[in-house]
């Protein structure tokens, strides 16, 4: 079985640009969460989606948005990129929204220059 | 406010030298405590879930334990391949979002 897949694995963007990150959850998992991990820190919660609806949002500016599609895959969008947005963006899938088990993808390394 | 604190920030061990990592937590109503291993540039890899004080789980050279205020990850006779960052997390809020500590960077030297 395929795990959580994220694309792209790496990308470099310029300040002010827009970026879209993609995530495909484990087959059968209906919930996708996004986390930002800055170097040397633990992951920070950005969004949680379940059955295509936003169920939670972390303390991030409105430049961050996300959505979940009917096949449960998800996109994270970041507008007007800042240098401080440089981080590893992680997607986690779970069957429901409970804390019973989150499986993480390998992440997308975003560098903003 | 829900919070997770891990110590030490970094730990260097000789191969075979056992030690423990600490995870202290403050959460309203514990709904589980998760341990993850993270290799550089990779996503966290699930290790254990603990749900109640007194619970213990083992996997190879790792054993996780839980009290009402903290969890320990015991590493027995570590090998260089155990070198990684170990993250602790608890579900918090209405959505069970994971609240992570900053991790312990473990380096095991041959």
PDB file of C-alpha atoms in Angstrom:
ATOM      1  CA  UNK A   1       0.000   0.000   0.000  1.00  0.00           C
ATOM      2  CA  UNK A   2       1.218   3.450  -0.851  1.00  0.00           C
ATOM      3  CA  UNK A   3       1.793   5.745   2.072  1.00  0.00           C
ATOM      4  CA  UNK A   4       1.105   9.452   2.141  1.00  0.00           C
ATOM      5  CA  UNK A   5       2.534  11.018  -0.983  1.00  0.00           C
ATOM      6  CA  UNK A   6       3.491  14.666  -1.280  1.00  0.00           C
ATOM      7  CA  UNK A   7       4.591  16.671  -4.274  1.00  0.00           C
ATOM      8  CA  UNK A   8       6.821  18.295  -5.143  1.00  0.00           C
ATOM      9  CA  UNK A   9       9.611  17.131  -2.842  1.00  0.00           C
ATOM     10  CA  UNK A  10      11.567  20.357  -3.141  1.00  0.00           C
ATOM     11  CA  UNK A  11      10.959  23.751  -4.657  1.00  0.00           C
ATOM     12  CA  UNK A  12      12.448  27.207  -4.625  1.00  0.00           C
ATOM     13  CA  UNK A  13      10.275  30.297  -4.899  1.00  0.00           C
ATOM     14  CA  UNK A  14      10.865  34.041  -4.881  1.00  0.00           C
ATOM     15  CA  UNK A  15       9.371  36.369  -2.313  1.00  0.00           C
ATOM     16  CA  UNK A  16       5.887  37.480  -3.292  1.00  0.00           C
ATOM     17  CA  UNK A  17       5.167  34.410  -5.404  1.00  0.00           C
ATOM     18  CA  UNK A  18       2.448  31.842  -4.867  1.00  0.00           C
ATOM     19  CA  UNK A  19       2.946  28.123  -4.211  1.00  0.00           C
ATOM     20  CA  UNK A  20       0.711  25.050  -4.264  1.00  0.00           C
ATOM     21  CA  UNK A  21       1.657  21.887  -2.434  1.00  0.00           C
ATOM     22  CA  UNK A  22      -0.142  18.595  -2.953  1.00  0.00           C
ATOM     23  CA  UNK A  23      -0.892  15.578  -0.817  1.00  0.00           C
ATOM     24  CA  UNK A  24      -2.495  12.195  -1.428  1.00  0.00           C
ATOM     25  CA  UNK A  25      -3.541  10.377   1.741  1.00  0.00           C
ATOM     26  CA  UNK A  26      -3.413   6.673   2.433  1.00  0.00           C
ATOM     27  CA  UNK A  27      -6.217   4.844   0.675  1.00  0.00           C
ATOM     28  CA  UNK A  28      -9.270   4.833   2.932  1.00  0.00           C
ATOM     29  CA  UNK A  29      -8.146   7.786   5.018  1.00  0.00           C
ATOM     30  CA  UNK A  30     -10.612  10.656   4.955  1.00  0.00           C
ATOM     31  CA  UNK A  31      -8.725  13.269   6.942  1.00  0.00           C
ATOM     32  CA  UNK A  32      -5.717  15.294   5.877  1.00  0.00           C
ATOM     33  CA  UNK A  33      -3.777  17.690   8.064  1.00  0.00           C
ATOM     34  CA  UNK A  34      -1.005  20.097   7.144  1.00  0.00           C
ATOM     35  CA  UNK A  35       1.944  21.034   9.329  1.00  0.00           C
ATOM     36  CA  UNK A  36       4.836  23.456   8.935  1.00  0.00           C
ATOM     37  CA  UNK A  37       8.205  22.503  10.348  1.00  0.00           C
ATOM     38  CA  UNK A  38      10.884  25.130  10.581  1.00  0.00           C
ATOM     39  CA  UNK A  39      14.442  23.843  10.967  1.00  0.00           C
ATOM     40  CA  UNK A  40      15.161  22.818  14.536  1.00  0.00           C
ATOM     41  CA  UNK A  41      11.521  22.993  15.645  1.00  0.00           C
ATOM     42  CA  UNK A  42       8.655  20.557  15.966  1.00  0.00           C
ATOM     43  CA  UNK A  43       5.868  20.588  13.351  1.00  0.00           C
ATOM     44  CA  UNK A  44       3.217  23.299  13.781  1.00  0.00           C
ATOM     45  CA  UNK A  45      -0.410  22.653  12.867  1.00  0.00           C
ATOM     46  CA  UNK A  46      -1.772  24.618   9.901  1.00  0.00           C
ATOM     47  CA  UNK A  47      -5.029  22.981   8.763  1.00  0.00           C
ATOM     48  CA  UNK A  48      -7.152  19.889   9.159  1.00  0.00           C
ATOM     49  CA  UNK A  49      -9.689  18.709   6.610  1.00  0.00           C
ATOM     50  CA  UNK A  50     -12.181  15.888   6.964  1.00  0.00           C
ATOM     51  CA  UNK A  51     -14.679  14.869   4.320  1.00  0.00           C
ATOM     52  CA  UNK A  52     -13.752  17.953   2.291  1.00  0.00           C
ATOM     53  CA  UNK A  53     -14.570  20.371   5.091  1.00  0.00           C
ATOM     54  CA  UNK A  54     -12.144  22.436   7.139  1.00  0.00           C
ATOM     55  CA  UNK A  55     -12.234  21.156  10.702  1.00  0.00           C
ATOM     56  CA  UNK A  56      -9.416  23.170  12.193  1.00  0.00           C
ATOM     57  CA  UNK A  57      -6.993  25.966  11.508  1.00  0.00           C
ATOM     58  CA  UNK A  58      -3.793  26.857  13.309  1.00  0.00           C
ATOM     59  CA  UNK A  59      -2.351  30.269  13.991  1.00  0.00           C
ATOM     60  CA  UNK A  60      -1.296  31.102  10.446  1.00  0.00           C
ATOM     61  CA  UNK A  61      -2.122  34.184   8.351  1.00  0.00           C
ATOM     62  CA  UNK A  62      -4.806  34.262   5.677  1.00  0.00           C
ATOM     63  CA  UNK A  63      -2.084  33.870   3.045  1.00  0.00           C
ATOM     64  CA  UNK A  64      -2.341  30.179   3.853  1.00  0.00           C
ATOM     65  CA  UNK A  65      -5.323  28.285   2.490  1.00  0.00           C
ATOM     66  CA  UNK A  66      -6.150  24.695   1.703  1.00  0.00           C
ATOM     67  CA  UNK A  67      -8.808  22.456   0.294  1.00  0.00           C
ATOM     68  CA  UNK A  68      -9.667  18.787   0.086  1.00  0.00           C
ATOM     69  CA  UNK A  69     -10.994  17.130  -3.022  1.00  0.00           C
ATOM     70  CA  UNK A  70     -13.652  14.384  -3.424  1.00  0.00           C
ATOM     71  CA  UNK A  71     -10.891  11.764  -3.654  1.00  0.00           C
ATOM     72  CA  UNK A  72      -9.583  13.076  -0.276  1.00  0.00           C
ATOM     73  CA  UNK A  73      -6.377  14.471  -1.745  1.00  0.00           C
ATOM     74  CA  UNK A  74      -5.502  17.955  -0.623  1.00  0.00           C
ATOM     75  CA  UNK A  75      -3.744  21.133  -1.657  1.00  0.00           C
ATOM     76  CA  UNK A  76      -2.050  23.735   0.498  1.00  0.00           C
ATOM     77  CA  UNK A  77      -1.727  27.173  -1.054  1.00  0.00           C
ATOM     78  CA  UNK A  78       0.473  29.970   0.188  1.00  0.00           C
ATOM     79  CA  UNK A  79       0.225  33.450  -1.344  1.00  0.00           C
ATOM     80  CA  UNK A  80       2.639  36.363  -1.198  1.00  0.00           C
ATOM     81  CA  UNK A  81       5.515  34.211   0.017  1.00  0.00           C
ATOM     82  CA  UNK A  82       7.831  35.562   2.689  1.00  0.00           C
ATOM     83  CA  UNK A  83      11.340  34.435   3.543  1.00  0.00           C
ATOM     84  CA  UNK A  84       9.934  33.102   6.815  1.00  0.00           C
ATOM     85  CA  UNK A  85       7.718  30.660   4.938  1.00  0.00           C
ATOM     86  CA  UNK A  86      10.785  28.584   4.152  1.00  0.00           C
ATOM     87  CA  UNK A  87      10.168  25.266   5.886  1.00  0.00           C
ATOM     88  CA  UNK A  88       9.349  21.601   5.491  1.00  0.00           C
ATOM     89  CA  UNK A  89       5.618  21.260   4.866  1.00  0.00           C
ATOM     90  CA  UNK A  90       4.202  17.994   6.069  1.00  0.00           C
ATOM     91  CA  UNK A  91       0.946  16.301   5.231  1.00  0.00           C
ATOM     92  CA  UNK A  92      -0.569  13.770   7.626  1.00  0.00           C
ATOM     93  CA  UNK A  93      -3.471  11.471   6.889  1.00  0.00           C
ATOM     94  CA  UNK A  94      -5.771   9.670   9.270  1.00  0.00           C
ATOM     95  CA  UNK A  95      -8.961   7.660   8.969  1.00  0.00           C
ATOM     96  CA  UNK A  96     -10.962  10.143  10.982  1.00  0.00           C
ATOM     97  CA  UNK A  97     -10.140  13.325  12.872  1.00  0.00           C
ATOM     98  CA  UNK A  98      -9.294  11.465  16.036  1.00  0.00           C
ATOM     99  CA  UNK A  99      -5.796  11.232  17.384  1.00  0.00           C
ATOM    100  CA  UNK A 100      -5.651   7.495  16.957  1.00  0.00           C
ATOM    101  CA  UNK A 101      -3.070   7.552  14.250  1.00  0.00           C
ATOM    102  CA  UNK A 102      -1.521  10.038  11.927  1.00  0.00           C
ATOM    103  CA  UNK A 103       0.760   8.932   9.102  1.00  0.00           C
ATOM    104  CA  UNK A 104       3.035  11.579   7.700  1.00  0.00           C
ATOM    105  CA  UNK A 105       4.371  12.033   4.212  1.00  0.00           C
ATOM    106  CA  UNK A 106       7.998  12.842   3.502  1.00  0.00           C
ATOM    107  CA  UNK A 107       7.181  16.493   3.132  1.00  0.00           C
ATOM    108  CA  UNK A 108       7.839  19.303   0.680  1.00  0.00           C
ATOM    109  CA  UNK A 109      10.922  21.403   1.332  1.00  0.00           C
ATOM    110  CA  UNK A 110      10.051  24.999   0.384  1.00  0.00           C
ATOM    111  CA  UNK A 111      12.802  27.570   0.100  1.00  0.00           C
ATOM    112  CA  UNK A 112      11.835  31.201  -0.416  1.00  0.00           C
ATOM    113  CA  UNK A 113      14.605  33.469  -1.724  1.00  0.00           C
TER     114      UNK A 113
ATOM    115  CA  UNK B   1      -2.789  25.978  27.077  1.00  0.00           C
ATOM    116  CA  UNK B   2      -1.739  22.560  25.816  1.00  0.00           C
ATOM    117  CA  UNK B   3       2.035  22.243  25.760  1.00  0.00           C
ATOM    118  CA  UNK B   4       4.760  19.667  25.179  1.00  0.00           C
ATOM    119  CA  UNK B   5       8.362  20.068  26.321  1.00  0.00           C
ATOM    120  CA  UNK B   6      11.163  17.703  25.410  1.00  0.00           C
ATOM    121  CA  UNK B   7      14.591  17.296  26.956  1.00  0.00           C
ATOM    122  CA  UNK B   8      17.427  17.226  26.341  1.00  0.00           C
ATOM    123  CA  UNK B   9      17.526  19.169  23.071  1.00  0.00           C
ATOM    124  CA  UNK B  10      20.444  17.053  21.908  1.00  0.00           C
ATOM    125  CA  UNK B  11      22.065  13.880  23.170  1.00  0.00           C
ATOM    126  CA  UNK B  12      25.255  12.204  22.073  1.00  0.00           C
ATOM    127  CA  UNK B  13      25.783   8.572  23.052  1.00  0.00           C
ATOM    128  CA  UNK B  14      28.388   5.960  22.409  1.00  0.00           C
ATOM    129  CA  UNK B  15      27.160   2.784  20.770  1.00  0.00           C
ATOM    130  CA  UNK B  16      25.780   0.555  23.519  1.00  0.00           C
ATOM    131  CA  UNK B  17      25.352   3.391  26.022  1.00  0.00           C
ATOM    132  CA  UNK B  18      21.731   3.339  27.205  1.00  0.00           C
ATOM    133  CA  UNK B  19      19.809   6.532  28.048  1.00  0.00           C
ATOM    134  CA  UNK B  20      16.367   8.106  28.219  1.00  0.00           C
ATOM    135  CA  UNK B  21      14.604  10.990  26.524  1.00  0.00           C
ATOM    136  CA  UNK B  22      11.967  12.996  28.356  1.00  0.00           C
ATOM    137  CA  UNK B  23       8.648  14.442  27.195  1.00  0.00           C
ATOM    138  CA  UNK B  24       6.648  16.556  29.646  1.00  0.00           C
ATOM    139  CA  UNK B  25       3.126  17.502  28.699  1.00  0.00           C
ATOM    140  CA  UNK B  26       0.309  19.756  29.828  1.00  0.00           C
ATOM    141  CA  UNK B  27      -3.012  18.979  28.220  1.00  0.00           C
ATOM    142  CA  UNK B  28      -6.619  19.101  29.304  1.00  0.00           C
ATOM    143  CA  UNK B  29      -7.691  15.488  29.106  1.00  0.00           C
ATOM    144  CA  UNK B  30      -4.969  13.278  27.660  1.00  0.00           C
ATOM    145  CA  UNK B  31      -6.176  11.529  24.511  1.00  0.00           C
ATOM    146  CA  UNK B  32      -2.934   9.770  23.828  1.00  0.00           C
ATOM    147  CA  UNK B  33       0.753  10.546  23.558  1.00  0.00           C
ATOM    148  CA  UNK B  34       2.667   9.834  20.371  1.00  0.00           C
ATOM    149  CA  UNK B  35       6.355   9.222  19.777  1.00  0.00           C
ATOM    150  CA  UNK B  36       7.788   9.736  16.303  1.00  0.00           C
ATOM    151  CA  UNK B  37      11.233   9.316  14.811  1.00  0.00           C
ATOM    152  CA  UNK B  38      12.352  11.818  12.168  1.00  0.00           C
ATOM    153  CA  UNK B  39      15.364  11.452   9.912  1.00  0.00           C
ATOM    154  CA  UNK B  40      16.850  14.576   8.293  1.00  0.00           C
ATOM    155  CA  UNK B  41      14.658  15.933   5.498  1.00  0.00           C
ATOM    156  CA  UNK B  42      11.998  13.269   6.042  1.00  0.00           C
ATOM    157  CA  UNK B  43       8.566  13.202   7.608  1.00  0.00           C
ATOM    158  CA  UNK B  44       8.012  11.867  11.126  1.00  0.00           C
ATOM    159  CA  UNK B  45       7.764   8.080  11.348  1.00  0.00           C
ATOM    160  CA  UNK B  46       5.331   6.695  13.918  1.00  0.00           C
ATOM    161  CA  UNK B  47       6.822   4.723  16.801  1.00  0.00           C
ATOM    162  CA  UNK B  48       4.348   4.425  19.681  1.00  0.00           C
ATOM    163  CA  UNK B  49       1.034   5.594  21.077  1.00  0.00           C
ATOM    164  CA  UNK B  50       0.450   5.546  24.842  1.00  0.00           C
ATOM    165  CA  UNK B  51      -2.961   6.238  26.353  1.00  0.00           C
ATOM    166  CA  UNK B  52      -2.831   5.809  30.114  1.00  0.00           C
ATOM    167  CA  UNK B  53      -0.408   6.238  32.990  1.00  0.00           C
ATOM    168  CA  UNK B  54       1.588   3.093  33.597  1.00  0.00           C
ATOM    169  CA  UNK B  55       1.386   1.939  30.011  1.00  0.00           C
ATOM    170  CA  UNK B  56       4.584   0.735  28.348  1.00  0.00           C
ATOM    171  CA  UNK B  57       5.371  -0.213  24.757  1.00  0.00           C
ATOM    172  CA  UNK B  58       8.509  -1.670  23.237  1.00  0.00           C
ATOM    173  CA  UNK B  59      10.005  -1.915  19.796  1.00  0.00           C
ATOM    174  CA  UNK B  60      13.473  -3.327  19.315  1.00  0.00           C
ATOM    175  CA  UNK B  61      15.824  -1.161  21.411  1.00  0.00           C
ATOM    176  CA  UNK B  62      13.143   1.409  22.274  1.00  0.00           C
ATOM    177  CA  UNK B  63      10.697   1.402  25.174  1.00  0.00           C
ATOM    178  CA  UNK B  64       8.179   4.157  25.835  1.00  0.00           C
ATOM    179  CA  UNK B  65       6.559   4.730  29.215  1.00  0.00           C
ATOM    180  CA  UNK B  66       3.883   7.140  30.410  1.00  0.00           C
ATOM    181  CA  UNK B  67       3.048   8.845  33.702  1.00  0.00           C
ATOM    182  CA  UNK B  68       0.404  11.487  34.421  1.00  0.00           C
ATOM    183  CA  UNK B  69       2.822  14.282  33.612  1.00  0.00           C
ATOM    184  CA  UNK B  70       5.509  12.896  31.338  1.00  0.00           C
ATOM    185  CA  UNK B  71       6.683  10.178  29.028  1.00  0.00           C
ATOM    186  CA  UNK B  72      10.085   8.622  28.642  1.00  0.00           C
ATOM    187  CA  UNK B  73      11.652   7.004  25.620  1.00  0.00           C
ATOM    188  CA  UNK B  74      14.283   4.580  26.846  1.00  0.00           C
ATOM    189  CA  UNK B  75      16.978   3.528  24.395  1.00  0.00           C
ATOM    190  CA  UNK B  76      18.828   0.363  25.337  1.00  0.00           C
ATOM    191  CA  UNK B  77      22.217  -0.410  23.796  1.00  0.00           C
ATOM    192  CA  UNK B  78      21.726   2.041  20.924  1.00  0.00           C
ATOM    193  CA  UNK B  79      23.294   1.613  17.519  1.00  0.00           C
ATOM    194  CA  UNK B  80      24.394   4.320  15.067  1.00  0.00           C
ATOM    195  CA  UNK B  81      21.249   3.681  13.006  1.00  0.00           C
ATOM    196  CA  UNK B  82      19.189   4.927  15.952  1.00  0.00           C
ATOM    197  CA  UNK B  83      20.545   8.412  15.296  1.00  0.00           C
ATOM    198  CA  UNK B  84      17.592  10.691  14.488  1.00  0.00           C
ATOM    199  CA  UNK B  85      15.359  13.343  15.991  1.00  0.00           C
ATOM    200  CA  UNK B  86      12.736  11.912  18.325  1.00  0.00           C
ATOM    201  CA  UNK B  87       9.498  13.873  18.557  1.00  0.00           C
ATOM    202  CA  UNK B  88       6.757  13.650  21.138  1.00  0.00           C
ATOM    203  CA  UNK B  89       3.216  14.894  20.468  1.00  0.00           C
ATOM    204  CA  UNK B  90      -0.223  14.989  22.080  1.00  0.00           C
ATOM    205  CA  UNK B  91      -3.608  15.553  20.429  1.00  0.00           C
ATOM    206  CA  UNK B  92      -5.136  18.845  21.481  1.00  0.00           C
ATOM    207  CA  UNK B  93      -8.173  20.997  20.878  1.00  0.00           C
ATOM    208  CA  UNK B  94     -11.451  19.960  19.336  1.00  0.00           C
ATOM    209  CA  UNK B  95      -9.777  18.602  16.213  1.00  0.00           C
ATOM    210  CA  UNK B  96      -7.103  16.489  17.929  1.00  0.00           C
ATOM    211  CA  UNK B  97      -4.422  18.453  16.121  1.00  0.00           C
ATOM    212  CA  UNK B  98      -1.014  17.195  17.151  1.00  0.00           C
ATOM    213  CA  UNK B  99       0.952  19.459  19.473  1.00  0.00           C
ATOM    214  CA  UNK B 100       4.632  18.635  19.132  1.00  0.00           C
ATOM    215  CA  UNK B 101       7.636  19.235  21.283  1.00  0.00           C
ATOM    216  CA  UNK B 102      10.796  20.588  19.694  1.00  0.00           C
ATOM    217  CA  UNK B 103      12.349  17.131  19.643  1.00  0.00           C
ATOM    218  CA  UNK B 104      15.544  15.522  20.892  1.00  0.00           C
ATOM    219  CA  UNK B 105      18.362  15.143  18.380  1.00  0.00           C
ATOM    220  CA  UNK B 106      20.075  11.839  19.164  1.00  0.00           C
ATOM    221  CA  UNK B 107      23.509  11.011  17.788  1.00  0.00           C
ATOM    222  CA  UNK B 108      24.937   7.547  18.442  1.00  0.00           C
ATOM    223  CA  UNK B 109      28.615   7.222  17.712  1.00  0.00           C
ATOM    224  CA  UNK B 110      30.247   3.875  16.834  1.00  0.00           C
TER     225      UNK B 110
END
